[in-house]
Short mmCIF file of C-alpha atoms in Angstrom, two decimals:
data_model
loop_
_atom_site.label_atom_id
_atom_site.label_comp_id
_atom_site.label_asym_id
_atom_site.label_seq_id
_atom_site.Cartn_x
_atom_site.Cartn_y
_atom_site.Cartn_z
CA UNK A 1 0.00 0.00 0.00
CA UNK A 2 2.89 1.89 0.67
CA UNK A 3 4.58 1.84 -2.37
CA UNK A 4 1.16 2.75 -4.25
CA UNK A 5 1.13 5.84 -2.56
CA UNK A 6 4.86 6.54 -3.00
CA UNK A 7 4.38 5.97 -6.80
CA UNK A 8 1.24 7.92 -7.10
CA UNK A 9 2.78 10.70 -5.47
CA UNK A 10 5.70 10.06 -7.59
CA UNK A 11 3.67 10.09 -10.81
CA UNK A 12 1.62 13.16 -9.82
CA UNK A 13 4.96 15.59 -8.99
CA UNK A 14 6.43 14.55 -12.25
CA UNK A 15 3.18 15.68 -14.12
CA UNK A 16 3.00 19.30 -11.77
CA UNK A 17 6.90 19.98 -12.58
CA UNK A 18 6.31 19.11 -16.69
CA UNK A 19 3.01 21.03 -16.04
CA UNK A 20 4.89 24.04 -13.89
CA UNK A 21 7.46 23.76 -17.18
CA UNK A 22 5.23 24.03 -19.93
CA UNK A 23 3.68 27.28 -18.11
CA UNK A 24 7.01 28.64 -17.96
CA UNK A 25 8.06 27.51 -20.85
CA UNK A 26 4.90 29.61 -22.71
CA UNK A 27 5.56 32.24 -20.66
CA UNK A 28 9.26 32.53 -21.79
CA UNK A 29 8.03 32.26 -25.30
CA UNK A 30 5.61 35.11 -24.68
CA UNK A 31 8.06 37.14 -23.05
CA UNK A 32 10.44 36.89 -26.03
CA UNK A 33 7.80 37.31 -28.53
CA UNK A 34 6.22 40.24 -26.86
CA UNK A 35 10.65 41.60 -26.80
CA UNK A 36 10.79 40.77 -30.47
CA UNK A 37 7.39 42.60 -31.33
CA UNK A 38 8.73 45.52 -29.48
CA UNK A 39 12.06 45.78 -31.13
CA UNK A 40 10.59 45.37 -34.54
CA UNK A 41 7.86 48.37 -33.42
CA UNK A 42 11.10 50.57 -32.83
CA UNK A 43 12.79 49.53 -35.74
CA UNK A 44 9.64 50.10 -37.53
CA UNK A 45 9.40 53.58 -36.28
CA UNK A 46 13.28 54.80 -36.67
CA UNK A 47 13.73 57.94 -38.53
CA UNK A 48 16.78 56.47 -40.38
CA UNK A 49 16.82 53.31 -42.71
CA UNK A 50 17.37 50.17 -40.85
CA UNK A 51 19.09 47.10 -41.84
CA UNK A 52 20.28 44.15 -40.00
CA UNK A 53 22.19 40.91 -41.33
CA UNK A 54 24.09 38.26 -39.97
CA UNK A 55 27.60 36.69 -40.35
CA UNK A 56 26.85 35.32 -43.82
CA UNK A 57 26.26 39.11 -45.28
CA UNK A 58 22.67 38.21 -45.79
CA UNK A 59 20.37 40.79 -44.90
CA UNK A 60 17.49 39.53 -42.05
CA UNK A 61 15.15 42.92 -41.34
CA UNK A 62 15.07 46.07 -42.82
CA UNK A 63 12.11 48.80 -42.25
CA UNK A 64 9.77 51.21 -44.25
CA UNK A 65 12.81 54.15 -44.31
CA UNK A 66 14.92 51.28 -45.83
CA UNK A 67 12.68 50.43 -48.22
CA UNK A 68 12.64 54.55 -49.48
CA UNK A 69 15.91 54.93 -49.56
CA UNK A 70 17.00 51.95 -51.41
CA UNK A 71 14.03 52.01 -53.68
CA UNK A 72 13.65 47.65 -52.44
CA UNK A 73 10.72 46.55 -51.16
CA UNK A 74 11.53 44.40 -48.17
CA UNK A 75 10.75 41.35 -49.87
CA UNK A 76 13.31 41.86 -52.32
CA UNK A 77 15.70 42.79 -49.69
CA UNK A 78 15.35 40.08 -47.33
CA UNK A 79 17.64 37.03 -47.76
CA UNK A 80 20.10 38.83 -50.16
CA UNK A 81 23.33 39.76 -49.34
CA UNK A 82 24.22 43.11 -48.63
CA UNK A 83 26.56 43.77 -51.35
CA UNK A 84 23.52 44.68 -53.64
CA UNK A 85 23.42 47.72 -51.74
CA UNK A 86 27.10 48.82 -52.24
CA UNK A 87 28.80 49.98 -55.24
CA UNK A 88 30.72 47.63 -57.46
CA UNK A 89 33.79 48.94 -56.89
CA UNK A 90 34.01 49.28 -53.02
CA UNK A 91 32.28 45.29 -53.43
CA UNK A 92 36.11 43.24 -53.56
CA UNK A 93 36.89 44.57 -50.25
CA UNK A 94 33.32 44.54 -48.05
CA UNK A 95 33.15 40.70 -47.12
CA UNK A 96 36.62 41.03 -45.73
CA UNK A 97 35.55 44.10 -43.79
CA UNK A 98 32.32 42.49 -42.57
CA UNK A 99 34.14 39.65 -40.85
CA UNK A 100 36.49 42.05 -39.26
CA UNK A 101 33.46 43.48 -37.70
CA UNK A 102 32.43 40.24 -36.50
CA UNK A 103 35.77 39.47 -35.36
CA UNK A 104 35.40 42.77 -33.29
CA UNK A 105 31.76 43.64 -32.54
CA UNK A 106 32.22 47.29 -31.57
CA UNK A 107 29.79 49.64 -31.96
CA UNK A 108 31.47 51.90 -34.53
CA UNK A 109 30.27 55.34 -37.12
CA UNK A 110 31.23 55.08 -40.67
CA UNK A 111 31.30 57.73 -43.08
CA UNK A 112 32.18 60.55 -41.52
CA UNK A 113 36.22 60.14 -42.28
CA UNK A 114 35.45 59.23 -45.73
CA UNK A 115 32.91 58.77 -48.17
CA UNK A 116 30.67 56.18 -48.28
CA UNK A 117 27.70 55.46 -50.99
CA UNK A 118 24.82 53.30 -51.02
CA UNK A 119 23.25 51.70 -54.74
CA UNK A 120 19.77 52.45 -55.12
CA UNK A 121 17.39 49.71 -57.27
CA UNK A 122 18.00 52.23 -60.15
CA UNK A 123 21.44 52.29 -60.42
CA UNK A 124 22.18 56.04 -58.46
CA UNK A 125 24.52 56.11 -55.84
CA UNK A 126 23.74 57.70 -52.26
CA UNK A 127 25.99 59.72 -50.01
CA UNK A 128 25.20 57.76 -46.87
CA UNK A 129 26.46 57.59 -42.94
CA UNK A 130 26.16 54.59 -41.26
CA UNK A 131 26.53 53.36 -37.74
CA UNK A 132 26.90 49.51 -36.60
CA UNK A 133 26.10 47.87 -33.79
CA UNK A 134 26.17 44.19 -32.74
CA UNK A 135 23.64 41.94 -31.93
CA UNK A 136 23.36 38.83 -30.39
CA UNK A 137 20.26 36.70 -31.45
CA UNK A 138 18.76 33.54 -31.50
CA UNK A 139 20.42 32.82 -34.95
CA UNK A 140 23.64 34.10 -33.86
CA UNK A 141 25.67 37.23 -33.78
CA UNK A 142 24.22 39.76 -36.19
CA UNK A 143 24.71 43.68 -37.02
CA UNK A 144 22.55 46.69 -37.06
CA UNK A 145 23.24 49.08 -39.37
CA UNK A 146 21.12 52.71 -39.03
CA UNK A 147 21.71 54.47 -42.28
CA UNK A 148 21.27 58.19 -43.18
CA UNK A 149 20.88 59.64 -46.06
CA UNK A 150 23.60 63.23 -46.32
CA UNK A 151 22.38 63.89 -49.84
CA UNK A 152 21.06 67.07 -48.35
CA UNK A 153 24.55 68.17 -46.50
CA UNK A 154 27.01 66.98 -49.19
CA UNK A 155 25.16 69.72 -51.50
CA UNK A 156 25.55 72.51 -48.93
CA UNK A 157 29.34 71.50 -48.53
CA UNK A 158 29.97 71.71 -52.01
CA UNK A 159 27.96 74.82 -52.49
CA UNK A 160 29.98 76.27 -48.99
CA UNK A 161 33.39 75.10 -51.08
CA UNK A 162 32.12 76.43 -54.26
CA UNK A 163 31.08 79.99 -52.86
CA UNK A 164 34.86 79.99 -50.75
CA UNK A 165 36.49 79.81 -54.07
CA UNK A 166 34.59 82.09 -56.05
CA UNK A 167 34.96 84.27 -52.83
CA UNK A 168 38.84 83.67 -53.06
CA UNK A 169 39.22 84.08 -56.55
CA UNK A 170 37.07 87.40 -55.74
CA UNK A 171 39.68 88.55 -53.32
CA UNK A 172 42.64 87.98 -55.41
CA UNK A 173 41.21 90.41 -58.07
CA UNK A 174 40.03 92.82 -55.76
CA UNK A 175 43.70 92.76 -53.99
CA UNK A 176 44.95 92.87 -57.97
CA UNK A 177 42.44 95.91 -58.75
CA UNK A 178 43.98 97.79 -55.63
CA UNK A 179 47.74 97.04 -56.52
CA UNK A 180 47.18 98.74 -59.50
CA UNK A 181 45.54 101.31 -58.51
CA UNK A 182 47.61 102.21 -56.04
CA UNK A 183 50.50 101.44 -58.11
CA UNK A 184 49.15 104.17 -60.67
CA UNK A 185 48.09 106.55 -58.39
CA UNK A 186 51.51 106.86 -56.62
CA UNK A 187 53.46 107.96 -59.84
CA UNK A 188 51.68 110.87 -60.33
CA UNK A 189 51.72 112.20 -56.47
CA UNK A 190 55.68 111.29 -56.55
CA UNK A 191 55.36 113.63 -59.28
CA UNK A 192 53.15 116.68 -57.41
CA UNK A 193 55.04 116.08 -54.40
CA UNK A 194 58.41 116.34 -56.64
CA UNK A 195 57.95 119.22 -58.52
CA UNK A 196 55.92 120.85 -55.48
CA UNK A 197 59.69 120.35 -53.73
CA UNK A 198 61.66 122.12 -56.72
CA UNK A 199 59.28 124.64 -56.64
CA UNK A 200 59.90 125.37 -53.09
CA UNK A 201 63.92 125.51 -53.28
CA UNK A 202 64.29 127.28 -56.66
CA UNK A 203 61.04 129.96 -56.35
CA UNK A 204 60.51 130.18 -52.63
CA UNK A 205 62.38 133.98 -52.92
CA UNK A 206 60.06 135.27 -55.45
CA UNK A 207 56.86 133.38 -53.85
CA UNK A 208 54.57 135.70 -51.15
CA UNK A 209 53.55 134.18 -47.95
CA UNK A 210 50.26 133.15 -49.43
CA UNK A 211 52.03 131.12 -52.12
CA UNK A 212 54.06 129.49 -50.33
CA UNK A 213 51.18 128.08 -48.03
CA UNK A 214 49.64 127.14 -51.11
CA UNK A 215 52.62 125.15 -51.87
CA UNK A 216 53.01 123.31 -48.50
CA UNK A 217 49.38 122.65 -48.45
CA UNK A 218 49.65 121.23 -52.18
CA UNK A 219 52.79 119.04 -50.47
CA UNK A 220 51.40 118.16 -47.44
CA UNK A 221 47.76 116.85 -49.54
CA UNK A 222 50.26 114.86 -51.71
CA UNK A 223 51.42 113.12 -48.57
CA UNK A 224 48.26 112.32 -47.20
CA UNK A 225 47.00 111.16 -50.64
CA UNK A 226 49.89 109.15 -50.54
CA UNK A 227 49.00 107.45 -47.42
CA UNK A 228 45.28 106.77 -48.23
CA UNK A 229 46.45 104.48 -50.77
CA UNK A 230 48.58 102.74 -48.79
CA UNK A 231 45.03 102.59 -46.47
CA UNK A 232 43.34 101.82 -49.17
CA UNK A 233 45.77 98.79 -50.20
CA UNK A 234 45.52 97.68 -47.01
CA UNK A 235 41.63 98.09 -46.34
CA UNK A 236 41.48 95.50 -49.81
CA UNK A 237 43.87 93.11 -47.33
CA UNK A 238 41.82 93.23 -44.51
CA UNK A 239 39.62 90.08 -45.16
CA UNK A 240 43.07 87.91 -45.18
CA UNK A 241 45.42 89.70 -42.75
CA UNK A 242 45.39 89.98 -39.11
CA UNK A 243 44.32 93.79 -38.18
CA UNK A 244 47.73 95.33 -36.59
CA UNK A 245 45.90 96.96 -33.05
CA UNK A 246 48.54 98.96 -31.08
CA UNK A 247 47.52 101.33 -28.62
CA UNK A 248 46.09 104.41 -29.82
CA UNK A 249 44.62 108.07 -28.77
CA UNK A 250 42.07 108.80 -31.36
CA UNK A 251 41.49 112.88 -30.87
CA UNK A 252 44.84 113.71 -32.93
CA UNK A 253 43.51 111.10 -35.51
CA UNK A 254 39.91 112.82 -35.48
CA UNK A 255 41.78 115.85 -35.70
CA UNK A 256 44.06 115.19 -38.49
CA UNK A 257 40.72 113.98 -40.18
CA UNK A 258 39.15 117.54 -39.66
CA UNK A 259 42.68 119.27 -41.30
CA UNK A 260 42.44 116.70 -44.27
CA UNK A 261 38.88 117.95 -44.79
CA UNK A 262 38.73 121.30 -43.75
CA UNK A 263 41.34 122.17 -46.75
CA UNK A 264 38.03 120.56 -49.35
CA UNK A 265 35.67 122.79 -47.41
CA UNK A 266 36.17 126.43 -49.31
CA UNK A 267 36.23 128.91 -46.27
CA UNK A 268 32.76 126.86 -45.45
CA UNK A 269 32.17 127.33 -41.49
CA UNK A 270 31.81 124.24 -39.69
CA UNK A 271 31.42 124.20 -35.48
CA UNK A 272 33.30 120.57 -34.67
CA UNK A 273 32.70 119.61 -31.08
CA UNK A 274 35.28 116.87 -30.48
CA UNK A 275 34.86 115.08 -26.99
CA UNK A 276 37.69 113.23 -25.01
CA UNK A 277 38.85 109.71 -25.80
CA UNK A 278 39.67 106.70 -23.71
CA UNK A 279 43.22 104.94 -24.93
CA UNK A 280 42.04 102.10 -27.50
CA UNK A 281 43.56 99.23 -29.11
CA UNK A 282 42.83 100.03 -32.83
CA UNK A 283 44.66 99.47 -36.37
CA UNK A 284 45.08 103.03 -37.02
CA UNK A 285 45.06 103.16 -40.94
CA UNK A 286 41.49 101.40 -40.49
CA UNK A 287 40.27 103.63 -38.10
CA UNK A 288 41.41 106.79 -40.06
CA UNK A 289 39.51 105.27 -42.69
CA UNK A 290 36.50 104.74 -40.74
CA UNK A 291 36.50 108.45 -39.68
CA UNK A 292 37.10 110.05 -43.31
CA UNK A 293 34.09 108.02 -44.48
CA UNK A 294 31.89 109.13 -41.08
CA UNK A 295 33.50 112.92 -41.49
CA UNK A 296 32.92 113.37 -44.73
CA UNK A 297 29.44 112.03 -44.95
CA UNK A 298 28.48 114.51 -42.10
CA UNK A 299 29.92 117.46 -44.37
CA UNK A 300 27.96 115.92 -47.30
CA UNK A 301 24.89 116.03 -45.37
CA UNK A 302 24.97 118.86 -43.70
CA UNK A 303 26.16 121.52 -46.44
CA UNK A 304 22.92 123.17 -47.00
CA UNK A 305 23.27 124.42 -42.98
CA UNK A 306 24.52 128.03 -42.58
CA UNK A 307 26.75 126.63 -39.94
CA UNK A 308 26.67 122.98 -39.54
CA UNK A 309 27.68 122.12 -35.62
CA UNK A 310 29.34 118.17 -36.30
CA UNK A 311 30.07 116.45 -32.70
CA UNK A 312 32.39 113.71 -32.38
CA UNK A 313 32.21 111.18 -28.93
CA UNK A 314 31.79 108.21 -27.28
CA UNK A 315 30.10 106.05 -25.42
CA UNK A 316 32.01 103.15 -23.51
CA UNK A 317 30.81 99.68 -22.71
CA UNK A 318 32.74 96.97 -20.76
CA UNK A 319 35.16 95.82 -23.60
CA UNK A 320 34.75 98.39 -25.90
CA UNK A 321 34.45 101.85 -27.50
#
């Protein structure tokens, strides 16, 4: 009687644990479909295209942005390998670099060191960035490959590269055009400011005191003209060379301005009004430049005034002027 009850019991522990199993069992399988379902939803929903495959090269899921980029449905996709997605000639050398992934399963970028293309189903070639990671799954170790398409970027670049060289080969003209101008404009002021010079040691005797100011206003304009195209030479530089900034006071350069303009003015009557200046760190052939522009506009404007009043100031912030 005994030993009926000991293999009843027996009989009926082995059918809870192969019962308890098969519950688990279904659960587990649940549990990994309901994983699988989820990864596929995220897959599904990934802005970029999406393509796994396995050690063989054969390609094992792709989704809908796949499918647009490559212009292959996913039934044509699945199943092949993935060389049909890669130019013929970077082909030769991708199965070695596939098992060198798989060798080391890293997650790794691609593309962004060199270029990288994708074949389309109609025979155009994609700029494309990828980035790979591993997977381990039930059929082995496979890799993930999230795709983007830089069509888009590549065409900025090369219209950012284009513009920079029609910019440069814009520069080089303009720095050309100045040479020469300033290269023809300095023969004739070496010859104003030489004959103004003979003039002044041979005739200075037989020249009144007006004439003589005449003279060494004629000389010192030829100077100055002189300088603004060496400004002006160097204004056409600045886009390329460093600005040279040295300490500077700016009221003898605002008044130097004034004197250069004062001699175009014809006995007109101005009223300048020239505050103090801070010290500054300027270049100080731009900033004379800056002030004959400003200057001389304000004379422009202002010449139907009996007596124009012109005021020249400041205002200082924490770094600057």
């Amino acid at each position: 009687m005994t030993k009926i009850f000991f293999i009843i019991l027996g009989g009926f522990l082995s059918f809870l644990i192969v019962g308890l199993a098969g519950v688990y069992i279904r659960r587990g399988l649940r549990l990994q479909e309901q994983s699988e379902g989820r990864f596929r939803l995220v897959v599904e929903g990934a802005p970029n295209a999406i393509i796994m495959m396995g050690q063989d090269r054969k390609i094992t899921l792709v989704n809908q942005q796949a499918e647009t980029l490559f212009g292959y449905s996913r039934q044509e996709l699945i199943g092949q390998e993935i060389e049909m997605l890669i130019p013929g000639r970077f082909r030769p050398k991708h199965p070695a670099q596939v098992q060198g992934f798989f060798q080391k399963p890293t997650v790794r970028s691609m593309g962004a060191a060199r270029d990288l293309f994708g074949l389309k189903k109609d025979g155009t070639e994609v700029p494309i960035e990828i980035g790979l990671n591993p997977l381990q799954t039930p059929e082995g170790s496979s890799a993930l490959a999230s795709i983007i398409d830089i069509s888009e970027r590549k065409k900025t670049e090369n219209l950012i590269r284009e513009s920079n060289i029609q910019l440069e080969a814009a520069n080089n003209e303009l720095e050309a055009f100045s040479y020469s101008v300033s290269h023809d404009l300095r023969a004739p002021l070496r010859h104003i400011d030489g004959f103004v010079e003979l003039l002044q040691k041979s005739e200075a005797s037989n020249l009144d005191d007006k004439s003589r100011r005449y003279l060494s206003t004629i000389a010192d304009s030829a100077k100055q003209m002189g300088c603004l195209v060496d400004d002006l030479l160097s204004f056409s530089r600045m886009g390329r060379l460093e600005m040279q900034k040295t300490k500077l006071n700016i009221e003898p350069l605002v008044k130097e301005t004034i004197e250069t303009l004062d001699q175009d003015l014809k006995k007109r009557k101005v009223d300048w009004k020239i505050s103090s200046f801070p010290p500054v760190h300027a270049d100080p052939a731009m900033l004379r430049q800056v002030f004959i522009n400003l200057l001389g506009n304000a004379l422009k404007y202002s010449r139907n005034r009996a007596i124009p009043q012109i005021e020249i100031g400041c205002t200082e912030k924490k770094e600057e002027v």
